[in-house]
């Protein structure tokens, strides 16, 4: 089991990064995913990779929801303490990579997840559909909308830069 997890780690880390948008949070999500994989058995007749992606996605959703609750609580003036600090580590990358990451983060969640699984993780439509629990046609539709939105956004940005 541990050897199988080791082979999935690089792809799982890329997936976690595409979900979180930064390396620190991606590594935390990856660690939580691996802990969950090691502490629970994989269901019979289930491949490890799709199961690991599904666990990672579900953990991210749980963390995302919890963060929203904390943000609402932090916005409450009664709960605010004087100083706040932004400890998020900055990703050092090429400008074009940063633009792609930012553009992906602007996509709706369901489109971003599909684009990540298909384009970055190189999964099939069938595998992505199984991970996300939606029909294959929904995967194809979300992927088309995500690609279209990214293309139009980059075309708009390049047209603005040339003008």
PDB file of C-alpha atoms in Angstrom, residues 61-138:
ATOM      1  CA  UNK A  61     -14.142  20.803   0.335  1.00  0.00           C
ATOM      2  CA  UNK A  62     -14.292  20.277   4.107  1.00  0.00           C
ATOM      3  CA  UNK A  63     -11.372  22.669   4.649  1.00  0.00           C
ATOM      4  CA  UNK A  64     -12.869  25.212   2.236  1.00  0.00           C
ATOM      5  CA  UNK A  65     -16.189  25.190   4.084  1.00  0.00           C
ATOM      6  CA  UNK A  66     -14.450  25.498   7.456  1.00  0.00           C
ATOM      7  CA  UNK A  67     -12.431  28.464   6.157  1.00  0.00           C
ATOM      8  CA  UNK A  68     -15.644  30.224   5.097  1.00  0.00           C
ATOM      9  CA  UNK A  69     -17.050  29.765   8.598  1.00  0.00           C
ATOM     10  CA  UNK A  70     -13.841  31.180  10.101  1.00  0.00           C
ATOM     11  CA  UNK A  71     -13.921  34.135   7.691  1.00  0.00           C
ATOM     12  CA  UNK A  72     -17.493  34.966   8.677  1.00  0.00           C
ATOM     13  CA  UNK A  73     -16.532  34.720  12.337  1.00  0.00           C
ATOM     14  CA  UNK A  74     -13.468  36.901  11.764  1.00  0.00           C
ATOM     15  CA  UNK A  75     -15.626  39.527  10.050  1.00  0.00           C
ATOM     16  CA  UNK A  76     -17.658  39.813  13.242  1.00  0.00           C
ATOM     17  CA  UNK A  77     -16.336  42.978  14.984  1.00  0.00           C
ATOM     18  CA  UNK A  78     -16.813  41.430  18.410  1.00  0.00           C
ATOM     19  CA  UNK A  79     -14.394  38.641  17.574  1.00  0.00           C
ATOM     20  CA  UNK A  80     -11.662  40.734  15.937  1.00  0.00           C
ATOM     21  CA  UNK A  81      -8.438  41.379  17.780  1.00  0.00           C
ATOM     22  CA  UNK A  82      -6.291  44.317  16.728  1.00  0.00           C
ATOM     23  CA  UNK A  83      -3.691  42.908  14.326  1.00  0.00           C
ATOM     24  CA  UNK A  84      -4.096  40.360  11.591  1.00  0.00           C
ATOM     25  CA  UNK A  85      -1.268  38.686   9.735  1.00  0.00           C
ATOM     26  CA  UNK A  86      -1.134  37.191   6.292  1.00  0.00           C
ATOM     27  CA  UNK A  87       1.099  34.143   6.610  1.00  0.00           C
ATOM     28  CA  UNK A  88       0.352  32.711   3.164  1.00  0.00           C
ATOM     29  CA  UNK A  89       3.573  31.829   1.401  1.00  0.00           C
ATOM     30  CA  UNK A  90       4.055  33.422  -2.021  1.00  0.00           C
ATOM     31  CA  UNK A  91       4.581  31.045  -4.909  1.00  0.00           C
ATOM     32  CA  UNK A  92       7.703  31.922  -6.846  1.00  0.00           C
ATOM     33  CA  UNK A  93       7.019  31.097 -10.422  1.00  0.00           C
ATOM     34  CA  UNK A  94       7.267  32.487 -13.924  1.00  0.00           C
ATOM     35  CA  UNK A  95       4.791  35.260 -14.735  1.00  0.00           C
ATOM     36  CA  UNK A  96       2.959  33.134 -17.294  1.00  0.00           C
ATOM     37  CA  UNK A  97       2.508  30.287 -14.791  1.00  0.00           C
ATOM     38  CA  UNK A  98       1.177  32.731 -12.202  1.00  0.00           C
ATOM     39  CA  UNK A  99      -1.292  34.112 -14.754  1.00  0.00           C
ATOM     40  CA  UNK A 100      -2.554  30.605 -15.531  1.00  0.00           C
ATOM     41  CA  UNK A 101      -2.911  29.801 -11.830  1.00  0.00           C
ATOM     42  CA  UNK A 102      -4.829  33.029 -11.254  1.00  0.00           C
ATOM     43  CA  UNK A 103      -7.044  32.397 -14.250  1.00  0.00           C
ATOM     44  CA  UNK A 104      -7.787  28.874 -13.021  1.00  0.00           C
ATOM     45  CA  UNK A 105      -8.726  30.201  -9.606  1.00  0.00           C
ATOM     46  CA  UNK A 106     -11.256  32.512 -11.231  1.00  0.00           C
ATOM     47  CA  UNK A 107     -12.997  29.546 -12.833  1.00  0.00           C
ATOM     48  CA  UNK A 108     -16.037  28.170 -11.061  1.00  0.00           C
ATOM     49  CA  UNK A 109     -15.049  25.332  -8.735  1.00  0.00           C
ATOM     50  CA  UNK A 110     -16.630  22.561 -10.793  1.00  0.00           C
ATOM     51  CA  UNK A 111     -14.821  23.723 -13.952  1.00  0.00           C
ATOM     52  CA  UNK A 112     -11.495  24.128 -12.134  1.00  0.00           C
ATOM     53  CA  UNK A 113     -11.722  20.604 -10.690  1.00  0.00           C
ATOM     54  CA  UNK A 114     -12.498  19.044 -14.074  1.00  0.00           C
ATOM     55  CA  UNK A 115      -9.737  21.011 -15.824  1.00  0.00           C
ATOM     56  CA  UNK A 116      -7.269  19.937 -13.164  1.00  0.00           C
ATOM     57  CA  UNK A 117      -8.192  16.264 -13.365  1.00  0.00           C
ATOM     58  CA  UNK A 118      -8.240  16.110 -17.179  1.00  0.00           C
ATOM     59  CA  UNK A 119      -5.565  18.602 -18.273  1.00  0.00           C
ATOM     60  CA  UNK A 120      -3.126  18.444 -15.371  1.00  0.00           C
ATOM     61  CA  UNK A 121      -3.591  14.941 -13.968  1.00  0.00           C
ATOM     62  CA  UNK A 122      -4.207  13.460 -17.435  1.00  0.00           C
ATOM     63  CA  UNK A 123      -7.147  11.357 -16.264  1.00  0.00           C
ATOM     64  CA  UNK A 124      -9.764  10.068 -18.661  1.00  0.00           C
ATOM     65  CA  UNK A 125     -13.260  11.522 -18.729  1.00  0.00           C
ATOM     66  CA  UNK A 126     -14.521   8.303 -17.172  1.00  0.00           C
ATOM     67  CA  UNK A 127     -12.012   8.473 -14.302  1.00  0.00           C
ATOM     68  CA  UNK A 128     -12.775  12.150 -13.636  1.00  0.00           C
ATOM     69  CA  UNK A 129     -16.502  11.416 -13.685  1.00  0.00           C
ATOM     70  CA  UNK A 130     -16.010   8.662 -11.107  1.00  0.00           C
ATOM     71  CA  UNK A 131     -13.938  10.919  -8.838  1.00  0.00           C
ATOM     72  CA  UNK A 132     -16.407  13.801  -9.007  1.00  0.00           C
ATOM     73  CA  UNK A 133     -19.487  11.602  -8.989  1.00  0.00           C
ATOM     74  CA  UNK A 134     -21.042  13.090 -12.131  1.00  0.00           C
ATOM     75  CA  UNK A 135     -21.864  11.704 -15.605  1.00  0.00           C
ATOM     76  CA  UNK A 136     -19.172  11.659 -18.287  1.00  0.00           C
ATOM     77  CA  UNK A 137     -21.169  14.165 -20.366  1.00  0.00           C
ATOM     78  CA  UNK A 138     -21.090  16.633 -17.483  1.00  0.00           C
TER      79      UNK A 138
END
